[in-house]
Coordinates of C-alpha atoms and ligand atoms in Angstrom, one line a residue:
M1 CA -38.1 44.6 13.0
A2 CA -40.9 43.8 15.4
F3 CA -39.6 40.2 15.6
L4 CA -36.1 41.6 16.5
V5 CA -37.5 43.9 19.2
L6 CA -39.4 40.9 20.6
L7 CA -36.3 38.7 20.5
V8 CA -34.2 41.3 22.3
G9 CA -36.9 41.9 24.9
L10 CA -37.1 38.1 25.6
L11 CA -33.3 37.8 25.8
T12 CA -33.1 40.7 28.2
A13 CA -35.8 39.3 30.3
A14 CA -34.1 35.8 30.3
L15 CA -30.8 37.5 31.2
M16 CA -32.3 39.4 34.1
L17 CA -34.0 36.2 35.4
V18 CA -30.7 34.4 35.3
L19 CA -28.9 37.3 37.1
W20 CA -31.7 37.4 39.7
M21 CA -31.4 33.6 40.3
Q22 CA -27.7 33.8 40.6
K23 CA -28.0 36.6 43.1
K24 CA -30.4 34.4 45.2
L25 CA -27.9 31.5 45.1
V26 CA -25.1 33.5 46.8
Y27 CA -27.2 34.3 49.8
W28 CA -25.2 32.0 52.2
K29 CA -21.9 32.9 50.7
N30 CA -22.6 36.6 51.3
L31 CA -23.4 35.9 54.9
G32 CA -20.1 34.1 55.4
V33 CA -21.9 30.9 56.5
P34 CA -20.5 27.4 55.7
Y35 CA -22.6 26.3 52.7
A36 CA -22.9 23.6 50.1
E37 CA -22.4 24.7 46.5
P38 CA -25.8 24.8 44.8
D39 CA -26.8 23.8 41.3
F40 CA -28.3 26.5 39.2
L41 CA -31.9 25.3 39.0
Y42 CA -32.6 22.9 41.8
G43 CA -30.2 24.5 44.4
N44 CA -29.2 21.5 46.5
L45 CA -32.3 19.5 45.9
K46 CA -30.8 17.5 43.1
G47 CA -30.2 14.6 45.5
V48 CA -33.9 14.2 46.2
S49 CA -34.3 12.2 43.0
E50 CA -30.8 10.7 43.5
F51 CA -31.4 9.5 47.1
H52 CA -35.2 9.5 47.0
H53 CA -35.1 10.3 50.7
E54 CA -34.6 13.6 52.3
G55 CA -33.2 11.9 55.5
L56 CA -30.3 10.7 53.4
L57 CA -30.0 13.9 51.6
T58 CA -29.7 15.9 54.8
Q59 CA -27.4 13.3 56.3
K60 CA -25.0 14.0 53.4
F61 CA -24.8 17.7 54.4
Y62 CA -24.7 16.9 58.1
K63 CA -21.8 14.6 57.8
E64 CA -19.8 16.9 55.6
Y65 CA -20.3 20.1 57.6
K66 CA -20.6 18.9 61.2
G67 CA -18.0 20.8 63.3
K68 CA -17.5 23.5 60.7
G69 CA -20.2 25.8 62.2
P70 CA -23.5 25.6 63.9
F71 CA -25.3 24.9 60.7
V72 CA -24.8 24.4 56.9
G73 CA -26.6 26.6 54.4
V74 CA -28.2 24.9 51.4
Y75 CA -30.9 25.8 48.9
F76 CA -34.1 24.1 48.0
F77 CA -34.6 25.6 44.5
L78 CA -33.8 29.3 45.4
K79 CA -34.9 29.1 49.0
P80 CA -32.2 29.3 51.6
V81 CA -32.4 26.4 54.0
A82 CA -30.4 26.0 57.2
I83 CA -29.5 22.5 58.4
P84 CA -28.2 22.6 62.0
T85 CA -25.2 20.4 62.6
D86 CA -24.7 21.3 66.2
I87 CA -27.0 19.5 68.7
E88 CA -27.1 22.5 71.1
L89 CA -28.5 24.6 68.2
V90 CA -31.1 21.9 67.6
K91 CA -32.2 22.1 71.2
N92 CA -32.4 25.9 71.1
I93 CA -34.5 25.9 67.9
L94 CA -37.0 23.3 69.1
I95 CA -37.3 24.2 72.8
K96 CA -35.4 27.1 74.3
D97 CA -35.9 29.7 71.5
F98 CA -39.1 28.2 70.1
N99 CA -40.6 31.7 69.9
F100 CA -38.4 32.3 66.8
F101 CA -39.3 29.0 65.3
H102 CA -43.0 28.3 65.9
D103 CA -43.9 27.7 62.2
R104 CA -43.1 25.1 59.6
G105 CA -43.7 27.5 56.7
L106 CA -46.0 25.1 54.9
F107 CA -48.5 25.9 52.2
Y108 CA -52.2 25.6 53.0
N109 CA -55.3 27.1 51.5
E110 CA -58.3 26.8 53.8
R111 CA -60.6 28.5 51.3
D112 CA -60.4 25.9 48.5
D113 CA -58.9 23.0 50.4
P114 CA -60.1 22.9 54.0
L115 CA -58.2 19.6 54.6
S116 CA -55.0 21.5 54.2
A117 CA -55.6 23.8 57.2
S118 CA -54.5 21.0 59.7
L119 CA -52.7 21.6 62.9
F120 CA -49.6 20.4 61.1
N121 CA -49.7 23.3 58.6
L122 CA -51.1 26.1 60.7
P123 CA -48.8 29.0 61.6
G124 CA -48.4 31.2 64.6
F125 CA -51.4 32.3 66.6
E126 CA -53.9 30.1 64.7
W127 CA -51.7 27.1 65.5
K128 CA -51.4 27.9 69.2
Q129 CA -55.2 28.3 69.5
M130 CA -55.9 25.0 67.7
R131 CA -53.2 23.1 69.6
N132 CA -54.7 24.3 72.9
K133 CA -58.2 23.1 71.8
L134 CA -56.9 19.8 70.6
S135 CA -54.4 18.9 73.4
P136 CA -57.1 17.6 75.8
T137 CA -58.3 15.1 73.1
M138 CA -55.0 13.3 73.4
A139 CA -54.9 13.1 77.2
S140 CA -54.1 9.6 78.6
G141 CA -57.6 9.2 80.0
K142 CA -59.0 9.7 76.5
L143 CA -56.6 7.1 75.1
K144 CA -57.5 4.6 77.7
M145 CA -61.1 5.0 76.7
M146 CA -60.3 4.1 73.2
L147 CA -58.3 0.9 74.1
P148 CA -61.3 -1.5 73.8
A149 CA -62.0 -0.4 70.3
M150 CA -58.3 -0.8 69.4
L151 CA -58.1 -4.2 70.9
E152 CA -61.1 -5.4 68.8
I153 CA -59.2 -4.5 65.7
A154 CA -56.1 -6.2 67.1
T155 CA -58.1 -9.4 67.4
K156 CA -59.1 -9.2 63.7
F157 CA -55.5 -8.5 62.9
E158 CA -54.4 -11.6 64.6
R159 CA -57.0 -13.6 62.8
K160 CA -55.9 -12.2 59.5
I161 CA -52.3 -13.2 60.1
D162 CA -53.5 -16.7 61.1
E163 CA -55.3 -17.0 57.7
I164 CA -52.2 -16.0 55.8
C165 CA -49.5 -17.8 57.7
G166 CA -48.0 -21.2 57.1
G167 CA -49.3 -21.4 53.6
G168 CA -46.0 -20.5 52.0
V169 CA -47.4 -17.1 51.1
E170 CA -45.1 -14.1 51.7
L171 CA -46.6 -11.4 53.9
D172 CA -46.7 -8.0 52.3
I173 CA -46.2 -6.3 55.7
K174 CA -46.7 -2.8 54.2
N175 CA -50.2 -3.6 53.0
L176 CA -51.1 -5.4 56.2
M177 CA -49.9 -2.6 58.4
A178 CA -51.8 -0.1 56.3
R179 CA -55.0 -2.0 56.7
F180 CA -54.5 -2.4 60.4
T181 CA -53.7 1.3 61.1
L182 CA -56.4 2.5 58.8
D183 CA -58.9 0.4 60.6
I184 CA -57.8 1.9 63.9
I185 CA -57.9 5.4 62.6
G186 CA -61.3 4.7 61.0
T187 CA -62.6 3.6 64.4
C188 CA -60.8 6.0 66.7
A189 CA -60.9 9.2 64.6
F190 CA -64.0 8.8 62.5
G191 CA -66.1 6.2 64.4
L192 CA -66.4 4.0 61.4
E193 CA -66.2 0.3 61.1
T194 CA -64.0 0.3 58.0
N195 CA -63.0 -3.4 58.1
S196 CA -60.1 -2.9 55.7
L197 CA -58.3 -6.0 57.2
D198 CA -60.9 -8.1 55.5
D199 CA -61.8 -6.0 52.5
D200 CA -59.2 -3.5 51.1
T201 CA -61.5 -2.4 48.3
N202 CA -63.6 -0.1 50.6
D203 CA -63.5 3.6 49.8
F204 CA -62.0 4.6 53.2
F205 CA -59.0 2.3 52.5
R206 CA -58.8 3.1 48.8
I207 CA -58.9 6.8 49.2
G208 CA -56.9 6.8 52.5
I209 CA -53.9 5.2 50.9
S210 CA -54.2 7.2 47.7
V211 CA -53.5 10.4 49.8
F212 CA -49.9 9.1 50.0
N213 CA -49.5 6.8 47.1
N214 CA -51.0 9.1 44.6
P215 CA -50.5 12.7 45.8
K216 CA -51.6 15.6 43.8
Y217 CA -48.1 17.0 43.4
G218 CA -44.6 15.5 43.6
A219 CA -42.0 16.4 46.3
K220 CA -40.2 19.0 44.2
F221 CA -43.4 20.9 43.3
M222 CA -44.4 20.8 47.0
F223 CA -41.1 22.3 48.0
L224 CA -41.7 25.0 45.5
L225 CA -45.3 25.6 46.6
H226 CA -44.2 25.9 50.3
G227 CA -41.6 28.5 49.2
F228 CA -44.2 30.5 47.2
R229 CA -47.2 29.9 49.3
K230 CA -48.6 33.4 48.9
Y231 CA -48.8 32.9 45.1
G232 CA -50.2 29.3 45.6
R233 CA -53.1 30.8 47.5
I234 CA -53.6 33.6 44.9
L235 CA -53.7 30.8 42.2
R236 CA -56.1 28.9 44.5
L237 CA -54.0 25.7 44.4
K238 CA -54.9 22.8 46.5
T239 CA -52.7 20.3 48.3
F240 CA -55.1 17.3 47.9
R241 CA -56.9 15.9 44.9
D242 CA -60.6 16.9 44.5
E243 CA -61.7 13.3 45.0
V244 CA -59.9 13.2 48.4
I245 CA -61.4 16.6 49.5
K246 CA -64.9 15.5 48.5
F247 CA -64.7 12.1 50.1
Y248 CA -63.6 13.4 53.6
T249 CA -65.9 16.4 53.5
D250 CA -68.9 14.2 52.7
I251 CA -68.0 11.5 55.2
V252 CA -67.3 13.9 58.1
R253 CA -70.5 15.9 57.3
K254 CA -72.6 12.6 57.4
I255 CA -71.0 11.5 60.7
V256 CA -71.5 14.8 62.4
D257 CA -75.1 15.2 61.3
Y258 CA -75.9 11.6 62.2
R259 CA -74.5 11.9 65.7
L260 CA -76.1 15.3 66.4
T261 CA -79.5 14.3 65.0
N262 CA -79.6 10.9 66.8
R263 CA -77.8 12.1 69.9
I264 CA -75.3 9.4 69.6
E265 CA -72.1 9.5 71.6
R266 CA -69.0 7.3 71.2
N267 CA -65.6 7.0 72.8
D268 CA -63.6 8.4 69.9
F269 CA -61.8 11.5 68.7
M270 CA -64.7 12.5 66.5
Q271 CA -66.9 12.8 69.6
L272 CA -64.3 15.0 71.2
L273 CA -64.1 17.1 68.1
I274 CA -68.0 17.3 67.9
K275 CA -68.0 18.4 71.5
L276 CA -65.7 21.3 70.6
H277 CA -67.8 22.0 67.5
T278 CA -71.0 22.4 69.5
S279 CA -69.4 24.4 72.4
D280 CA -70.1 28.1 72.6
G281 CA -67.0 29.3 74.3
E282 CA -63.6 30.2 72.7
D283 CA -63.0 26.5 72.3
N284 CA -65.5 26.3 69.5
L285 CA -64.4 24.5 66.3
S286 CA -66.1 25.4 63.0
F287 CA -67.1 22.5 60.7
N288 CA -64.1 23.1 58.5
D289 CA -61.7 23.1 61.5
L290 CA -63.3 19.9 62.7
L291 CA -62.9 18.4 59.2
A292 CA -59.3 19.5 58.9
Q293 CA -58.3 18.2 62.3
A294 CA -60.1 14.8 61.8
F295 CA -58.2 14.5 58.5
S296 CA -54.9 15.5 60.1
F297 CA -55.2 12.4 62.4
H298 CA -55.3 10.5 59.2
A299 CA -52.7 12.4 57.3
A300 CA -50.2 12.7 60.2
G301 CA -51.1 9.5 62.1
F302 CA -51.6 6.8 59.4
E303 CA -48.4 6.5 57.4
T304 CA -46.2 7.3 60.4
S305 CA -47.6 4.5 62.6
S306 CA -47.9 2.1 59.7
T307 CA -44.3 2.7 58.7
T308 CA -43.1 2.2 62.2
L309 CA -44.8 -1.1 62.4
Q310 CA -43.4 -2.2 59.1
F311 CA -39.8 -1.4 60.0
C312 CA -40.3 -3.0 63.5
F313 CA -41.4 -6.3 62.0
Y314 CA -38.6 -6.1 59.5
E315 CA -35.9 -5.6 62.2
L316 CA -37.4 -8.4 64.3
A317 CA -37.3 -10.7 61.3
C318 CA -33.7 -9.8 60.8
N319 CA -32.8 -10.3 64.5
P320 CA -34.4 -13.5 65.6
E321 CA -33.0 -13.4 69.2
I322 CA -34.5 -9.9 69.7
Q323 CA -37.8 -11.2 68.3
D324 CA -37.8 -14.1 70.8
K325 CA -36.9 -11.8 73.7
T326 CA -39.7 -9.4 72.7
R327 CA -42.3 -12.2 72.5
N328 CA -41.2 -13.6 75.9
H329 CA -41.3 -10.2 77.5
I330 CA -44.9 -9.6 76.2
N331 CA -46.0 -13.0 77.6
E332 CA -44.3 -12.4 80.9
V333 CA -46.0 -9.0 81.4
L334 CA -49.3 -10.3 80.3
E335 CA -49.0 -13.2 82.8
K336 CA -48.3 -10.6 85.5
H337 CA -51.5 -8.8 84.5
N338 CA -53.6 -12.0 84.6
G339 CA -53.5 -12.4 80.8
E340 CA -55.4 -9.1 80.4
L341 CA -54.3 -6.5 77.8
S342 CA -55.1 -3.6 80.1
Y343 CA -53.7 0.0 79.7
E344 CA -51.5 -0.7 82.8
A345 CA -50.1 -3.8 81.1
F346 CA -49.1 -1.7 78.1
L347 CA -47.3 0.8 80.3
D348 CA -45.5 -2.1 81.9
M349 CA -44.0 -3.4 78.6
K350 CA -40.7 -1.6 78.9
Y351 CA -38.7 -3.8 76.6
L352 CA -41.3 -3.4 73.9
D353 CA -40.9 0.4 74.3
Q354 CA -37.1 -0.1 73.8
V355 CA -37.7 -2.2 70.6
I356 CA -40.1 0.4 69.2
N357 CA -37.8 3.3 70.1
E358 CA -34.9 1.6 68.5
T359 CA -37.0 1.1 65.3
L360 CA -37.9 4.8 65.4
R361 CA -34.2 5.7 65.8
K362 CA -33.0 3.5 63.0
H363 CA -35.9 4.2 60.7
P364 CA -37.5 7.5 61.7
P365 CA -40.7 7.7 59.5
V366 CA -40.1 11.5 59.3
G367 CA -36.5 12.1 58.2
A368 CA -36.3 15.8 59.0
L369 CA -38.2 18.4 61.0
L370 CA -39.3 21.7 59.5
R371 CA -39.2 25.1 61.0
E372 CA -39.2 28.6 59.7
T373 CA -37.8 31.7 61.4
S374 CA -40.4 34.3 62.3
K375 CA -37.7 36.9 63.1
D376 CA -34.0 37.2 62.8
Y377 CA -32.3 34.7 65.1
K378 CA -28.8 35.4 66.4
I379 CA -27.3 32.1 67.3
P380 CA -26.0 32.5 70.9
D381 CA -22.2 32.8 71.3
T382 CA -21.5 32.9 67.5
Q383 CA -21.4 35.6 64.8
F384 CA -24.1 33.8 62.8
T385 CA -27.7 34.9 62.4
I386 CA -30.5 32.9 60.8
E387 CA -32.6 35.6 59.1
K388 CA -36.4 35.9 59.2
D389 CA -38.3 33.6 56.8
T390 CA -35.4 31.1 56.5
T391 CA -36.4 27.4 56.4
V392 CA -34.7 25.2 58.9
F393 CA -34.4 21.5 58.4
I394 CA -33.6 19.5 61.5
P395 CA -31.9 16.4 60.2
I396 CA -33.5 13.7 62.4
Y397 CA -32.2 10.8 60.3
A398 CA -28.6 12.1 60.4
I399 CA -28.7 12.7 64.2
H400 CA -30.1 9.2 64.8
H401 CA -27.2 7.7 62.8
D402 CA -24.5 9.9 64.3
P403 CA -21.9 7.6 66.0
E404 CA -21.3 10.4 68.6
F405 CA -24.8 9.5 70.0
Y406 CA -25.2 5.9 68.9
P407 CA -21.8 4.1 68.8
N408 CA -22.8 1.5 66.2
P409 CA -25.7 3.3 64.4
S410 CA -26.5 0.7 61.7
K411 CA -26.9 -2.1 64.3
F412 CA -30.4 -2.7 65.6
N413 CA -29.8 -2.5 69.4
P414 CA -32.8 -1.9 71.8
D415 CA -30.2 -1.4 74.6
N416 CA -29.7 2.0 73.1
F417 CA -32.9 2.8 75.1
I418 CA -32.0 1.5 78.6
E419 CA -32.0 4.3 81.2
E420 CA -28.2 4.5 81.3
S421 CA -27.8 4.9 77.5
I422 CA -30.6 7.5 77.4
R423 CA -28.9 9.6 80.1
S424 CA -25.6 9.4 78.3
R425 CA -26.7 11.5 75.3
P426 CA -28.5 14.8 74.7
S427 CA -32.3 14.5 74.9
V428 CA -32.6 15.9 71.3
A429 CA -30.5 13.1 69.9
F430 CA -33.8 11.2 69.6
L431 CA -36.4 13.0 67.7
P432 CA -38.9 10.6 66.0
F433 CA -41.8 12.7 67.3
G434 CA -40.1 16.0 67.1
E435 CA -39.6 18.1 70.3
G436 CA -40.8 21.2 72.0
P437 CA -44.2 22.8 71.9
R438 CA -44.7 21.5 68.3
I439 CA -43.9 17.9 69.2
C440 CA -46.3 15.3 67.7
I441 CA -49.6 15.6 69.4
G442 CA -50.5 12.0 68.6
A443 CA -47.2 10.5 69.9
R444 CA -48.9 8.5 72.8
F445 CA -51.7 7.3 70.5
G446 CA -49.1 6.4 67.8
M447 CA -47.0 4.4 70.4
M448 CA -50.1 2.6 71.7
Q449 CA -51.2 1.7 68.2
V450 CA -47.8 0.3 67.3
K451 CA -47.6 -1.6 70.6
I452 CA -51.0 -3.2 70.1
G453 CA -50.0 -4.2 66.5
L454 CA -46.8 -5.8 67.8
I455 CA -48.4 -7.6 70.6
A456 CA -51.1 -9.0 68.3
G457 CA -48.6 -9.9 65.7
L458 CA -46.0 -11.5 67.9
R459 CA -47.8 -13.6 70.4
K460 CA -48.6 -16.6 68.1
F461 CA -46.4 -16.1 65.1
R462 CA -42.7 -16.1 64.1
Y463 CA -41.3 -13.9 61.3
T464 CA -38.4 -14.4 59.0
L465 CA -37.2 -12.3 56.1
S466 CA -38.3 -13.3 52.6
P467 CA -35.7 -13.1 49.8
R468 CA -38.2 -10.9 48.0
T469 CA -37.3 -8.0 50.3
K470 CA -34.5 -6.0 48.6
Q471 CA -31.4 -5.9 50.7
P472 CA -30.0 -3.6 51.8
L473 CA -33.2 -1.6 52.1
K474 CA -33.3 1.3 49.7
L475 CA -35.2 4.2 51.3
L476 CA -37.4 6.7 49.5
T477 CA -39.8 9.4 50.7
K478 CA -43.3 10.2 49.8
F479 CA -45.0 13.2 51.5
F480 CA -42.1 13.4 54.0
I481 CA -42.6 9.7 55.1
T482 CA -39.9 7.0 54.7
H483 CA -40.6 3.9 52.7
A484 CA -38.6 0.9 51.6
E485 CA -38.4 0.6 47.9
G486 CA -40.1 -2.6 46.7
G487 CA -41.8 -3.1 50.1
I488 CA -41.0 -5.4 52.9
W489 CA -41.8 -9.1 52.5
L490 CA -41.8 -11.5 55.4
N491 CA -42.4 -15.2 55.9
V492 CA -44.7 -15.9 58.8
D493 CA -45.2 -19.2 60.6
P494 CA -47.3 -20.3 63.5
L495 CA -45.4 -20.9 66.8
S496 CA -45.5 -24.5 67.7
Ligands
HEM501 C1 -45.3 6.4 65.2 C2 -46.2 7.3 64.9 C3 -45.9 8.8 64.7 C4 -44.7 9.4 64.4 C5 -43.4 8.8 64.2 C6 -45.0 10.8 64.3 C7 -44.1 11.8 64.0 C8 -44.4 13.2 64.0 C9 -43.4 14.2 63.8 C10 -41.9 14.0 63.6 C11 -44.1 15.4 63.9 C12 -43.4 16.8 63.7 C13 -43.1 17.3 65.1 C14 -42.2 18.5 65.1 O1 -42.2 19.2 64.1 O2 -41.5 18.8 66.2 C15 -45.5 15.1 64.1 C16 -46.4 16.1 64.2 C17 -47.8 15.8 64.3 N1 -48.4 14.6 64.4 FE1 -47.4 12.8 64.6 N2 -46.4 11.0 64.5 C18 -47.0 9.8 64.7 C19 -48.3 9.5 65.0 C20 -49.3 10.4 65.0 C21 -50.7 10.2 65.3 C22 -51.2 8.8 65.6 C23 -51.3 11.3 65.1 C24 -52.8 11.6 65.3 C25 -53.6 10.9 66.0 C26 -50.4 12.4 64.8 C27 -50.7 13.7 64.6 C28 -49.7 14.7 64.5 C29 -50.1 16.1 64.3 C30 -51.5 16.7 64.3 C31 -48.9 16.8 64.3 C32 -48.7 18.3 64.2 C33 -48.5 18.9 65.6 C34 -48.3 20.4 65.6 O3 -47.9 21.0 64.6 O4 -48.7 21.0 66.7 N3 -49.1 11.8 64.8 N4 -45.6 13.8 64.1

């Protein structure tokens, strides 16, 4: 009898759960919004494992629903997600009506996992305060100050390619770019001479790449955690593995103590963060804030820059005339600046900017931008409202491949970024760094890093595609960042 009661109880609970889930999955239908039919358990996330890339997943919805309304409603598990398909709405969300969309709605848990409380994840007022404190650290004067340290690494990078090239060995561009960008971040953000270009067994490199290659949770669980972040915090879940948290906490503690005890000052981000940490005013950063923000330079700046470089070398290998033109351009500008790689010479390399921008268009490292509504948002001139707490996914990848804005989107064409072409499309049709007040804080640093990598890599060497690179590239996503499955392999030869 007791067994029967238990069974009936369980069946009733299961039935109620199913009815509750079904009710959740008619949210968009009830609002009369164009929506994609969800699956019972995953909502519309099923494609994440099919496509392995959220850029392609959102592109699927964008293509299908563009013109049918300002956005399409989908579900990530049970959570309603709005994907704007109208460029005017994208602009309003990111810029004009930002006060409805200042958060990303991401999970963080500063108590158990201080690394997770980064600028990227912080909401509302906490974000605004932190952004105001950090913005001056990214001013152009500060970047200029870091140039000599970056150039030193570029010289080592050039030497490394010289060692590899001509010997018939294929270049694993992903690995090389990871070493280069991690050495730059090691120097500029942490003030460490990590030397990963020569030795990729050091802890900074090993743990640094494991943050992305071996994340604590998979993409689907992270979507779930962001959706139920209150419960995640109650359960004291962490975003990063304990080894990662301990490594960065220890290393940052040692650097801060060492510099303060020995009164050492350097031209790097860490110094600027320490200055905020030791200030008395409202700009003061606690140790945990300092730790989280130093780490965010790594978390938000490493894979993005390294991925951009990879895809840029890939496209240049596939397009030899553009490779030659870029190399000639670099040499001409350097000649004009007496052979000196000054900050001014970088600013002068306009065609190089075009090549990088076209890479960021075709292969945006971040395939979609995240926002969450903080209050009901009535879309101007329509009957639609995006209700409070709805996740909004701005489909960068889809917009960058929309023929309305880029006539032949699969062609690598740096002329998409001559003045005339830029003026001919809406400004938000190019979003590799996001847009509005929450735009990437490290965009200028990232561009500088990529430019330095390309200059060092292109001046003396020529690249061609190795047959080992799978064609066409199959994209996948790890921690929101785009990758090519199987990596990108190039042949590299010295220029005669
Ligand atoms: C090519 C390199 C890079 C790309 C493509 C990139 C891309 C992005 C994107 C798409 C966002 C989201 C913007 C939005 O939601 O509107 C972002 C935010 C952010 N990025 Fe970058 N990024 C790059 C380099 C860097 C670097 C080098 C750093 C640090 C030094 C950095 C630090 C950050 C931070 C802290 C945020 C959060 C900003 C906020 O919420 O206020 N990024 N980045």
